[in-house]
GROMACS .gro file of C-alpha atoms in nm:
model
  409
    1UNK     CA    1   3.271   3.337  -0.616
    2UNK     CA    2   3.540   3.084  -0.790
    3UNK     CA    3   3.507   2.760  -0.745
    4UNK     CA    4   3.767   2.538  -0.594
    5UNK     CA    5   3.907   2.156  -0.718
    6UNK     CA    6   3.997   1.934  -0.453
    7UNK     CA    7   4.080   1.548  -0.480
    8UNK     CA    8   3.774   1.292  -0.472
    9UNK     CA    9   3.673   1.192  -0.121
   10UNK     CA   10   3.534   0.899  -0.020
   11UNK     CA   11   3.179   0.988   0.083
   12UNK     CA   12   2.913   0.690   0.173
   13UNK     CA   13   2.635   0.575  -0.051
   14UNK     CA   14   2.746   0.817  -0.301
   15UNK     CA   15   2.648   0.668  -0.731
   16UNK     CA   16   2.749   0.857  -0.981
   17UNK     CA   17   2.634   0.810  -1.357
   18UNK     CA   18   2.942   0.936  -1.588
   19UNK     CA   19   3.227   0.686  -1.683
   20UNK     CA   20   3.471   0.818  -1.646
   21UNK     CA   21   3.387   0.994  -1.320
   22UNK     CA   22   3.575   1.307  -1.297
   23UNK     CA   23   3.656   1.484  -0.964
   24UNK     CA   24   3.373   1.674  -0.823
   25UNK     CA   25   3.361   2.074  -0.814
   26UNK     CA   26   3.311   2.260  -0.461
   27UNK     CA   27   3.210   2.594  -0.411
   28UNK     CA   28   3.219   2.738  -0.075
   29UNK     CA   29   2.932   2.679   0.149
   30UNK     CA   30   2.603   2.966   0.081
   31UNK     CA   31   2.786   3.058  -0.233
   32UNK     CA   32   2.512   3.199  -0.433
   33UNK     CA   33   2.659   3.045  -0.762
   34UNK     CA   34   2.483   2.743  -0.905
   35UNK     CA   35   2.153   2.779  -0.767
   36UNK     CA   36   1.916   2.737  -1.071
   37UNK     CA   37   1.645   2.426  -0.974
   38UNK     CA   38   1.671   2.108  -1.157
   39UNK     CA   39   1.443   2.085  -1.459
   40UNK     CA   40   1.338   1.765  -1.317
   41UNK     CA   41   1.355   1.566  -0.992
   42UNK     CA   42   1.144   1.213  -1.002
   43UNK     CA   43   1.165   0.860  -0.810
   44UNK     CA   44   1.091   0.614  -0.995
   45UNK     CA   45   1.060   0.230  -0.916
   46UNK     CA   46   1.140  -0.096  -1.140
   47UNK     CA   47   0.881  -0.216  -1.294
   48UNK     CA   48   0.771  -0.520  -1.100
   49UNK     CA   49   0.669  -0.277  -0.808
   50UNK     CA   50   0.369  -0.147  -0.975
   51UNK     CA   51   0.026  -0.284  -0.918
   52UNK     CA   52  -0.266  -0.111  -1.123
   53UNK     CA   53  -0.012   0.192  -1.194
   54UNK     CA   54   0.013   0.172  -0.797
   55UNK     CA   55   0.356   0.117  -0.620
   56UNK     CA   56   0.316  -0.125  -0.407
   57UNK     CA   57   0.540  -0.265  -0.069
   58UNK     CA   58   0.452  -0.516   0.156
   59UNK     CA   59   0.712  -0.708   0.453
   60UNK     CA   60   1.001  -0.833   0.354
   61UNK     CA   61   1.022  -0.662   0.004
   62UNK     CA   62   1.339  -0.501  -0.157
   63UNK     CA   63   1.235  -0.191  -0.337
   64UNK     CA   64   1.439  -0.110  -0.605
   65UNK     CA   65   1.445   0.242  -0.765
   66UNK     CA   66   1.626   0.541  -0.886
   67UNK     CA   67   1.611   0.875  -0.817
   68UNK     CA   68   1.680   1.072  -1.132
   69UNK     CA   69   1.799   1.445  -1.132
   70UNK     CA   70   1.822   1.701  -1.470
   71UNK     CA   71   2.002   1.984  -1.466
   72UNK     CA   72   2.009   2.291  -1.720
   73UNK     CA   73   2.325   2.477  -1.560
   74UNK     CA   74   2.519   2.315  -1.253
   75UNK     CA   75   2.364   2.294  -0.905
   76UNK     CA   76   2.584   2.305  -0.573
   77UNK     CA   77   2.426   2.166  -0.266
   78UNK     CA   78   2.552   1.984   0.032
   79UNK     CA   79   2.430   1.632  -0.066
   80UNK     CA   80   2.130   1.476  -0.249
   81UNK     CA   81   1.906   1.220   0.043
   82UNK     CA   82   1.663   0.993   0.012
   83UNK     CA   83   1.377   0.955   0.269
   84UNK     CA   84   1.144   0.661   0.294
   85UNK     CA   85   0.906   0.767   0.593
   86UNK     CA   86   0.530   0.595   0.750
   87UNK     CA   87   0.296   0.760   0.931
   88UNK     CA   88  -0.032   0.654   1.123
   89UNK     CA   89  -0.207   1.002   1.187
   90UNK     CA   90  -0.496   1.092   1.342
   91UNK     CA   91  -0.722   1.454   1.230
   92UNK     CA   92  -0.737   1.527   1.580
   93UNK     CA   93  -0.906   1.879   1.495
   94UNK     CA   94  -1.205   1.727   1.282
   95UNK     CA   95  -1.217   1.463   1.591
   96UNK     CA   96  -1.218   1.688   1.869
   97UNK     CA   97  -0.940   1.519   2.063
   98UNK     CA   98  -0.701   1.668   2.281
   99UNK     CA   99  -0.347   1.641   2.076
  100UNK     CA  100  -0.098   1.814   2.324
  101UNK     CA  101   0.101   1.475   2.237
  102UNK     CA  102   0.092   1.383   1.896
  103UNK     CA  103   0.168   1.059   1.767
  104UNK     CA  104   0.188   0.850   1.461
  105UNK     CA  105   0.522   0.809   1.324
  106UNK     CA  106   0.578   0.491   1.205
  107UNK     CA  107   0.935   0.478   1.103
  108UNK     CA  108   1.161   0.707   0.937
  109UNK     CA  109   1.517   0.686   0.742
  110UNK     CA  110   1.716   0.831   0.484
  111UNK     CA  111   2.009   0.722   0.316
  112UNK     CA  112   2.270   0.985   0.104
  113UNK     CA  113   2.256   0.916  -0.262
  114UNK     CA  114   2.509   1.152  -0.329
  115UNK     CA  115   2.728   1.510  -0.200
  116UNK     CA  116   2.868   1.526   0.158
  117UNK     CA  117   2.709   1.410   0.527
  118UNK     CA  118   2.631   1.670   0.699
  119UNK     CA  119   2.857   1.529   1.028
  120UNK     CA  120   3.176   1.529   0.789
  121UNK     CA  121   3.436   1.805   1.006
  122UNK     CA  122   3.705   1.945   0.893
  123UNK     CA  123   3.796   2.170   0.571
  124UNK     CA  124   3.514   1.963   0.360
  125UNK     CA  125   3.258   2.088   0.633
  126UNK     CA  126   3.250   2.436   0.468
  127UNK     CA  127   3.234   2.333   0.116
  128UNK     CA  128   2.913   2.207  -0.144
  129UNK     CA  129   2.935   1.970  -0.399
  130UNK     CA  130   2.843   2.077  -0.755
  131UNK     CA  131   2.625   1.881  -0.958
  132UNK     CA  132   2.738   1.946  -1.325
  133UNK     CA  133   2.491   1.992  -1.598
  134UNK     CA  134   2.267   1.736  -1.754
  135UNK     CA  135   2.121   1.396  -1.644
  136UNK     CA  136   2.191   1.214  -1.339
  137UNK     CA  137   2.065   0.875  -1.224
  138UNK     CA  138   2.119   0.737  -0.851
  139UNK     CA  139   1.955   0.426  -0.816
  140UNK     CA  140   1.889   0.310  -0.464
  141UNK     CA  141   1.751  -0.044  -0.272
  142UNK     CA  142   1.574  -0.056   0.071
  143UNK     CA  143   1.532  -0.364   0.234
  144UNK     CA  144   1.155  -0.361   0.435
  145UNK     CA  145   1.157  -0.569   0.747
  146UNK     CA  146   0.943  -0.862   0.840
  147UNK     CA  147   0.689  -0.623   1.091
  148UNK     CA  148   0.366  -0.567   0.968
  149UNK     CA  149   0.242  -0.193   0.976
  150UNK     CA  150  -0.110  -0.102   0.907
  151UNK     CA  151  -0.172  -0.109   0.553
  152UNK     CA  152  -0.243   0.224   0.349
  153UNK     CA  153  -0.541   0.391   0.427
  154UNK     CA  154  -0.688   0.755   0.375
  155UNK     CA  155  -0.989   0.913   0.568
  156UNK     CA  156  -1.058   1.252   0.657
  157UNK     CA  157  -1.024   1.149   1.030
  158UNK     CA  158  -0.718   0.928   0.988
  159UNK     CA  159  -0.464   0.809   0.778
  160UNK     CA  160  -0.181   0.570   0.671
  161UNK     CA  161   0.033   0.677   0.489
  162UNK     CA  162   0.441   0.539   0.314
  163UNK     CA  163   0.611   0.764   0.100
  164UNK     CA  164   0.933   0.816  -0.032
  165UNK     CA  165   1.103   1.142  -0.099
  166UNK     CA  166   1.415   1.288  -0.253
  167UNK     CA  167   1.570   1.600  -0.149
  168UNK     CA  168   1.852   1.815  -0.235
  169UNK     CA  169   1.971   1.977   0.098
  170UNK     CA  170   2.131   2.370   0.086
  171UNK     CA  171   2.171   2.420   0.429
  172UNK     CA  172   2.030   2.813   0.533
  173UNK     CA  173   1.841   2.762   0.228
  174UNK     CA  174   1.466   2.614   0.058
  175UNK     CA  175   1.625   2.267  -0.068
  176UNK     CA  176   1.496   2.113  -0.375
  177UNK     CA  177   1.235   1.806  -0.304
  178UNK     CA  178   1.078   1.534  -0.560
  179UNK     CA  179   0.704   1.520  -0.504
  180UNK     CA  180   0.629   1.217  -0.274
  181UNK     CA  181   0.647   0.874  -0.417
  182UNK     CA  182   0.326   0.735  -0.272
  183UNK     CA  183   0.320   0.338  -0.156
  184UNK     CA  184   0.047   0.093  -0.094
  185UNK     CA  185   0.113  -0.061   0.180
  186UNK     CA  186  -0.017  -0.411   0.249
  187UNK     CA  187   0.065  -0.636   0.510
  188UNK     CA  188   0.094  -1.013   0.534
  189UNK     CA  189  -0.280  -1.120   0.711
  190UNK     CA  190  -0.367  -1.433   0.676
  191UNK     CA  191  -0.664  -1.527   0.528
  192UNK     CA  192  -0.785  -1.880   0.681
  193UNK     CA  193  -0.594  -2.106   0.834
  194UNK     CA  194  -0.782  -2.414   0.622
  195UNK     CA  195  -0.668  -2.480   0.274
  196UNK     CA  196  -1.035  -2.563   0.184
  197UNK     CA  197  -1.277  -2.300   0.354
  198UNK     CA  198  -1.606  -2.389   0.528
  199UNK     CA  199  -1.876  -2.283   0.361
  200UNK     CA  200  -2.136  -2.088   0.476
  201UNK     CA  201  -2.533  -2.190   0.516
  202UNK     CA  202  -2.773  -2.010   0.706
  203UNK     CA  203  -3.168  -2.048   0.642
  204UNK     CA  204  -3.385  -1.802   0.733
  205UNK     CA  205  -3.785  -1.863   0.798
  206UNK     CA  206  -4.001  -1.588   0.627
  207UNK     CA  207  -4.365  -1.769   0.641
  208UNK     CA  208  -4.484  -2.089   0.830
  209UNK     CA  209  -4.415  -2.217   0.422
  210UNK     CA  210  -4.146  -1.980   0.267
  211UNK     CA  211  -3.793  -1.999   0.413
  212UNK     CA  212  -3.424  -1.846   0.238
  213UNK     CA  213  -3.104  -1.998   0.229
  214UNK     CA  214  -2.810  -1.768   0.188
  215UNK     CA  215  -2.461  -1.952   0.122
  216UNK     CA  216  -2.107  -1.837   0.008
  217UNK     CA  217  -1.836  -2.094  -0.071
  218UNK     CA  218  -1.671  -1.889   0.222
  219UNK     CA  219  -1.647  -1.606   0.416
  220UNK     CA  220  -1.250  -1.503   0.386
  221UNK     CA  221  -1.048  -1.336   0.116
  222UNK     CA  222  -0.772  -1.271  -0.035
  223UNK     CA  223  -0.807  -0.905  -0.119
  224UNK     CA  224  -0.516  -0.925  -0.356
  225UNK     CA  225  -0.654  -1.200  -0.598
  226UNK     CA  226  -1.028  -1.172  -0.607
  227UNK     CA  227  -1.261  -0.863  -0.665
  228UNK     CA  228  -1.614  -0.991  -0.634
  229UNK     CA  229  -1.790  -1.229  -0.386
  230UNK     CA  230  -2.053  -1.494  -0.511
  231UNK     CA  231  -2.340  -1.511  -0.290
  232UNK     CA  232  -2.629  -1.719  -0.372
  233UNK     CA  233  -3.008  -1.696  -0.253
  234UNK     CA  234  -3.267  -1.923  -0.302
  235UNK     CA  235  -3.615  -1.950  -0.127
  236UNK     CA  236  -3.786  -2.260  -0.153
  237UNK     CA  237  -4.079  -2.409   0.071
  238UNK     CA  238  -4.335  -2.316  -0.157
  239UNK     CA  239  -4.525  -2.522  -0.516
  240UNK     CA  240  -4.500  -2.244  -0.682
  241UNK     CA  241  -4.187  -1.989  -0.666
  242UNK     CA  242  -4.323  -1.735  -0.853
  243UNK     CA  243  -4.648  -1.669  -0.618
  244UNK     CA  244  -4.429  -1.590  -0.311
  245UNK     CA  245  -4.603  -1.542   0.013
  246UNK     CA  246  -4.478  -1.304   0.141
  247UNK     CA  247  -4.482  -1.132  -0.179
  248UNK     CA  248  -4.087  -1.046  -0.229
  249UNK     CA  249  -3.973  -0.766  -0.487
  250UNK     CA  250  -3.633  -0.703  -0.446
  251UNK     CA  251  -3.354  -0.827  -0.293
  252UNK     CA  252  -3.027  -0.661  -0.194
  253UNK     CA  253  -2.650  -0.684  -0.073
  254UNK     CA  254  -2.500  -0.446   0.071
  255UNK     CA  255  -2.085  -0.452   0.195
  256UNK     CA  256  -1.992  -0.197   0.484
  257UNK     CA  257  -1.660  -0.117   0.626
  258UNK     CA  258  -1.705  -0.101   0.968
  259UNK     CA  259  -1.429   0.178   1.081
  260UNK     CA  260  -1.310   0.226   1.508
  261UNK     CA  261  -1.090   0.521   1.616
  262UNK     CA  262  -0.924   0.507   1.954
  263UNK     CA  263  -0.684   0.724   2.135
  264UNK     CA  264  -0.736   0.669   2.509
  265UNK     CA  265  -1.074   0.674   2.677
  266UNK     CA  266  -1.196   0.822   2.327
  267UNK     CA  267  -1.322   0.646   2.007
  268UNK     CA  268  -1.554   0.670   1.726
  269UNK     CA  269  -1.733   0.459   1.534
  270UNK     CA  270  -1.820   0.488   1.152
  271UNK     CA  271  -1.976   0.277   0.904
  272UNK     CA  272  -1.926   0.320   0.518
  273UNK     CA  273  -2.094   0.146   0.206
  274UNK     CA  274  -1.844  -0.003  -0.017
  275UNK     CA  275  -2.074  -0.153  -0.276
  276UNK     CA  276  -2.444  -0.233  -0.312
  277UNK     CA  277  -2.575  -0.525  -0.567
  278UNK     CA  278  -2.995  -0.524  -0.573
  279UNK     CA  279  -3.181  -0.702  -0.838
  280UNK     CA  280  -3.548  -0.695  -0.912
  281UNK     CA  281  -3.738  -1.039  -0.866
  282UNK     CA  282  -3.905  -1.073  -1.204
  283UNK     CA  283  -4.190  -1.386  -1.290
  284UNK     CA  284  -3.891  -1.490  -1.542
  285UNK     CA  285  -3.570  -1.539  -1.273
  286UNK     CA  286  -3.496  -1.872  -1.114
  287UNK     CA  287  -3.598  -1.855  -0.745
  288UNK     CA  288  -3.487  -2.137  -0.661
  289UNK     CA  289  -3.112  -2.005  -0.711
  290UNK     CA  290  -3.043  -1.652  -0.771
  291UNK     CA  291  -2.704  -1.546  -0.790
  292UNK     CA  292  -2.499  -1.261  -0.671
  293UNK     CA  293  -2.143  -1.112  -0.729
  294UNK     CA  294  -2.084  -0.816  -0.467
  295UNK     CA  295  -1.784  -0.620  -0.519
  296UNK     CA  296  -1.479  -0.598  -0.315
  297UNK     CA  297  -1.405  -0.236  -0.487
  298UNK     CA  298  -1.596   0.085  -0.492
  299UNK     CA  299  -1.719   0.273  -0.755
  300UNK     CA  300  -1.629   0.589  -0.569
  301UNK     CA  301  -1.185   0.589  -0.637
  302UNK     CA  302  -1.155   0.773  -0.312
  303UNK     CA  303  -1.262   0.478  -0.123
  304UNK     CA  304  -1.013   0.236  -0.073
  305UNK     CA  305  -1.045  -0.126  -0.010
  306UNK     CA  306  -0.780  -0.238   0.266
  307UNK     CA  307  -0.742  -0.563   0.453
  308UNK     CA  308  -0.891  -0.662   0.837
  309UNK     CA  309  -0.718  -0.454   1.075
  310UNK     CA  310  -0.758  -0.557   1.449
  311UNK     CA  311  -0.342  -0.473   1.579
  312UNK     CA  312  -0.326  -0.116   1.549
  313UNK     CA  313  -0.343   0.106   1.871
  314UNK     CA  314  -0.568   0.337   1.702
  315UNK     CA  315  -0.730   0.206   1.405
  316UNK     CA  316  -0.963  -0.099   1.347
  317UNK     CA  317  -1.131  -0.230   0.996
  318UNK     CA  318  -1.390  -0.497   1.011
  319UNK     CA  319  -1.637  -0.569   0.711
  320UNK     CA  320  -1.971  -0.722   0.642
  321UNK     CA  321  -2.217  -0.823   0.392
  322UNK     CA  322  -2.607  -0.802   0.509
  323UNK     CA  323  -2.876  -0.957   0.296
  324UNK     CA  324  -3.240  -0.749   0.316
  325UNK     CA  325  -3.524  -0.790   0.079
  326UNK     CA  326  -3.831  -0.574   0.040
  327UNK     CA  327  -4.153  -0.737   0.031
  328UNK     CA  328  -4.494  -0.566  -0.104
  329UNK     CA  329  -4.802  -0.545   0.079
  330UNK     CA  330  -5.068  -0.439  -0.133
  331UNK     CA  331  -5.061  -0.236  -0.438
  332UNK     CA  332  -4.849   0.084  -0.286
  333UNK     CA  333  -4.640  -0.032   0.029
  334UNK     CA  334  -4.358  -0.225   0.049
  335UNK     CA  335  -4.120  -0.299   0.347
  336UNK     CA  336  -3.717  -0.401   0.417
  337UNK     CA  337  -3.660  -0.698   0.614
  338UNK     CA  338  -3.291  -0.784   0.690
  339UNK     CA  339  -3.284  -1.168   0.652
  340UNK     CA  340  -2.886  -1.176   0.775
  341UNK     CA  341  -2.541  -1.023   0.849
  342UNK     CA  342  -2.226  -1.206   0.669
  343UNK     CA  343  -1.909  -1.131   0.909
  344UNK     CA  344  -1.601  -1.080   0.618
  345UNK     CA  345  -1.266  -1.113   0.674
  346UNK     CA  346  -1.032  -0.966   0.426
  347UNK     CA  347  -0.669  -1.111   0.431
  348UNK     CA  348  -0.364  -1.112   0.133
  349UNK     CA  349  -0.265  -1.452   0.137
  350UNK     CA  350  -0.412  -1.744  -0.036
  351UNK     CA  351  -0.623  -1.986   0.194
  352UNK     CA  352  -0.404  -2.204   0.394
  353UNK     CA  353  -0.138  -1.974   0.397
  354UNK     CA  354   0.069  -1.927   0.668
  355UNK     CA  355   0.290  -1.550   0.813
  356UNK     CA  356   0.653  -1.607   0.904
  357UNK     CA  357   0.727  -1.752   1.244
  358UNK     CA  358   0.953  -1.441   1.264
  359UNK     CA  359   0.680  -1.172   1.155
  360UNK     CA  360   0.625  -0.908   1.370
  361UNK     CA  361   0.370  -0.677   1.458
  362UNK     CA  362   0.476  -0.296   1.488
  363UNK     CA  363   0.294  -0.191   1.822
  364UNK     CA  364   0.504  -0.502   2.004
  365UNK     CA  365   0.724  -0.391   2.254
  366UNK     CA  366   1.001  -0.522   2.041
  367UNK     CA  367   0.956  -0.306   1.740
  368UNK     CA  368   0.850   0.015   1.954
  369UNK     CA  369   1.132   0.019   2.157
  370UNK     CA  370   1.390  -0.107   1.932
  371UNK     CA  371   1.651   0.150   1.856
  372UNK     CA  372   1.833  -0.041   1.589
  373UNK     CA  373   1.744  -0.105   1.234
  374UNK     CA  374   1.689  -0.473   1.268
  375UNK     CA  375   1.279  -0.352   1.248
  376UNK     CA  376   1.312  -0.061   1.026
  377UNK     CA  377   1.335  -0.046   0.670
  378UNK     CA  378   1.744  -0.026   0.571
  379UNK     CA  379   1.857   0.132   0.280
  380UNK     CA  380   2.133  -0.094   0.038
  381UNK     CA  381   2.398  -0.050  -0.176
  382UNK     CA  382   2.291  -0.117  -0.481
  383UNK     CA  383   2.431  -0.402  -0.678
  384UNK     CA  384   2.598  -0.301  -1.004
  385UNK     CA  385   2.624  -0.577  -1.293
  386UNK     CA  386   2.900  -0.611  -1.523
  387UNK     CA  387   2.813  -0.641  -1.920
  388UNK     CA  388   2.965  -0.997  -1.932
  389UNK     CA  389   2.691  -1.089  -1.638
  390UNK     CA  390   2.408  -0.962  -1.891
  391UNK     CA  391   2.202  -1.193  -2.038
  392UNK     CA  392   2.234  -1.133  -2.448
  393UNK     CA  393   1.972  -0.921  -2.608
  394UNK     CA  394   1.685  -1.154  -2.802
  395UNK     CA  395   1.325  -1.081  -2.900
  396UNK     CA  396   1.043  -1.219  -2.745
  397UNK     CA  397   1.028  -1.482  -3.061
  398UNK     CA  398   1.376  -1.631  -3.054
  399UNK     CA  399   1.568  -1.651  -2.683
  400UNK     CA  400   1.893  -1.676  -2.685
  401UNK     CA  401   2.107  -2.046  -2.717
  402UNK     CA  402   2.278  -2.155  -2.401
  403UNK     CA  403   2.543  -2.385  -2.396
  404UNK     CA  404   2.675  -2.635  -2.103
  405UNK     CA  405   3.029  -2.683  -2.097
  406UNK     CA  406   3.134  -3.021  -1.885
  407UNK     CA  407   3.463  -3.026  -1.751
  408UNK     CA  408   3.589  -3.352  -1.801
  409UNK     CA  409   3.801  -3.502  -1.481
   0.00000   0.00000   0.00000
C-alpha cells in the first residue's frame, strides 16, 4: 500500500528529535506496511530521580524523563502515549474475600508524546503516522500533586504500586509497550512534631537487686536519612555485674512490621520480622552499658521498609522494637523473658518538620470525588533551552568565569 504526504498538522504534546523536522509520512489506517517492532523502547528518568538505582517520587515532585524509541525500518502507528498509573490492590483470592467490586485505582493519566489523538475526525481519522527509521527521543514532565498516596509497598496479599509506561497504539492491533518504569513512592509523614525528640527511659525490675534500663535518644524516624537505631541496655543494681542474678546470657532486639488488611467487616492481621540484633553476654562486655544498632532494612531484598501508614482505607503499617533476654537456670535450661515493647514510628521528614497546610490525603472526599486534575498527577510541556541559555562546558577543576556587567544610569 503507498504511502501518502500530507502537510504537518498541529497535533498536541507532540516532540520530535530531527532539526530540521520534515513533514510526517501517513499510511492508511491497518495498512500492513511498517510494522516491524522497535529495536528498543525504554523510559528513562534524569538523574536526580534515582535513589539507590531506585526511581523515586514523592508529593509535589516534577518528574522529568524521556521516552526513547529505535527503529530498524519505519513504524506507522496512530500515536506514541505515555501512562503514569497507581494502584492500591488487594489479592482478594489468596485472602478469601468476596471481590464482585474491585477496587484500588489510585489515579490514572496519559499524555500523547507523539502521532495523532485518537478523537481527531475528519480525513486524518483514517490515517497513521510513520515513525521513520533510527533514534527518537520524546522527553516528557509530570507535575505530582500535593495528596499523599500510600507509599510503595509489595506483599503477596496486597500491594502499592506507581508505574509509568509507554505505548505505541495500532488500533485493531497488539501495540508496542516499554516494560513498566517502576516508582517508589513515598509520602510526606511527619516524623515528630519537636525539633529535639524526647527520649525514651523505661526500667524494668528483674530481681529484688537486678533491674534494666532500656533508652533510645527517641522513638521516631526519618526513614529516608537513617538506617540503624541505637538502643542501649544496661542493668545495674548489683556489686558485681558480671555475677548476674538472674543469670542473663543473651540479649536480643527484634523489629516487626505490624501489617492490618481491611475491606469491610473483614481484616487480617500479620506480623513480619524485619531485623533481629542478639549478642552474647560475655565476663569481658560492659554491663553497665551495652550497646545496640538495630536495622531499619532487611537482609531479605524482598522486604521492603516503608513509612507509618494509618490513612489508607485498606492498609495499615505500624512497627516495633521488643527487648527479651534469655536467662540460664542451671547447667542445661535457659528461658526468654520479654523485658519491653518500643512503639516506632517511621516518618520522611527531619524532626520538627512540618507537611504543607495544603497537603492532602487521597481517601478525602476532596481527592475521591474530584473530577479535575487539580489532585492528579498532570503531564507538562516540556521546557526546551536555547544554546545561548547553556551554561559553558568546564571540568570539574576549573568552572567557568562569570562576568557582571553594570549599566551605568
Amino acid at each position: 500500500m503507498s504511502t501518502v504526504s500530507l502537510p504537518a498538522v498541529q497535533q498536541p504534546q507532540q516532540v520530535l528529535v530531527a532539526e530540521p523536522t520534515p513533514s510526517p509520512r501517513y499510511v492508511s489506517r491497518g495498512s500492513r506496511e511498517f510494522i516491524r517492532p522497535p529495536i528498543s523502547f525504554t523510559i528513562k528518568l534524569s538523574p536526580h530521580h534515582y535513589r539507590n538505582q531506585q526511581a523515586v517520587c514523592y508529593p509535589g515532585a516534577v518528574l522529568e524523563g524521556v521516552v526513547s524509541v529505535t527503529l530498524k525500518e519505519p513504524l506507522a502507528a496512530q500515536h506514541l502515549k505515555l501512562v503514569f498509573k497507581a494502584a492500591e490492590k488487594l489479592n482478594y483470592d489468596t485472602l478469601g474475600w468476596d471481590s464482585s467490586k474491585p477496587e484500588g485505582r489510585l489515579f490514572g493519566v496519559r499524555t500523547l508524546l507523539w502521532g495523532t489523538s485518537p478523537e481527531v475526525t475528519g480525513p486524518m481519522s483514517s490515517l497513521w503516522t510513520v515513525m521513520e527509521a533510527g533514534q527518537h527521543s520524546f522527553p516528557f514532565v509530570c507535575e505530582l500533586p500535593l495528596v499523599n498516596y500510600p507509599p510503595s509497598f509489595s506483599h503477596h496479599l496486597v500491594a502499592c504500586t506507581f508505574s509509568l509506561i509507554g505505548s505505541i497504539e495500532r488500533p485493531g492491533e497488539r501495540p508496542f509497550q516499554t516494560a513498566p518504569l517502576n516508582l517508589q513512592y513515598h509520602p510526606i509523614l511527619e516524623t515528630c512534631p519537636l525539633k529535639v525528640p524526647k527520649p525514651y527511659n523505661q526500667e524494668i525490675k528483674l530481681s529484688h537487686s537486678l533491674t534494666a534500663r532500656v533508652s533510645l535518644v527517641n522513638t521516631s524516624f526519618n526513614i529516608l536519612e537513617i538506617e540503624k537505631i541505637p538502643i542501649e541496655i544496661s542493668f545495674c543494681g548489683q556489686t558485681d555485674p558480671t555475677k548476674l542474678t538472674p543469670a542473663i546470657t543473651h540479649v536480643e532486639l527484634a523489629l516487626k512490621r505490624f501489617m492490618k488488611i481491611s475491606r469491610g467487616p473483614f481484616y487480617r492481621n500479620e506480623a513480619v520480622l524485619i531485623s533481629r540484633v542478639e549478642r552474647r553476654l560475655a565476663d569481658k562486655d560492659n554491663l553497665y552499658l551495652l550497646q545496640f544498632n538495630v536495622p531499619l532494612i532487611s537482609d531479605n531484598t524482598n522486604l521492603k521498609t516503608t513509612a507509618t501508614l494509618n490513612y489508607s482505607h485498606h492498609l495499615s503499617l505500624s512497627y516495633q522494637i521488643s527487648v527479651s533476654i534469655k536467662v540460664r537456670h542451671g547447667p542445661f535450661m535457659t528461658t526468654k523473658r520479654l523485658l519491653c515493647v518500643i512503639p516506632i514510628t517511621l516518618g520522611t521528614l527531619p524532626a520538627g518538620g512540618r507537611t504543607p497546610s495544603d497537603m492532602m490525603v487521597f481517601t478525602e472526599s476532596r481527592v475521591v470525588h474530584d473530577t479535575t486534575l487539580l489532585t492528579k498527577p498532570k503531564f507538562m510541556r516540556p521546557i526546551e533551552y536555547s544554546p545561548e541559555h547553556q551554561l559553558p562546558a568546564y571540568d570539574s577543576h576549573r568552572p567557568p568565569s562569570y562576568h557582571i556587567h553594570v549599566q551605568n544610569e
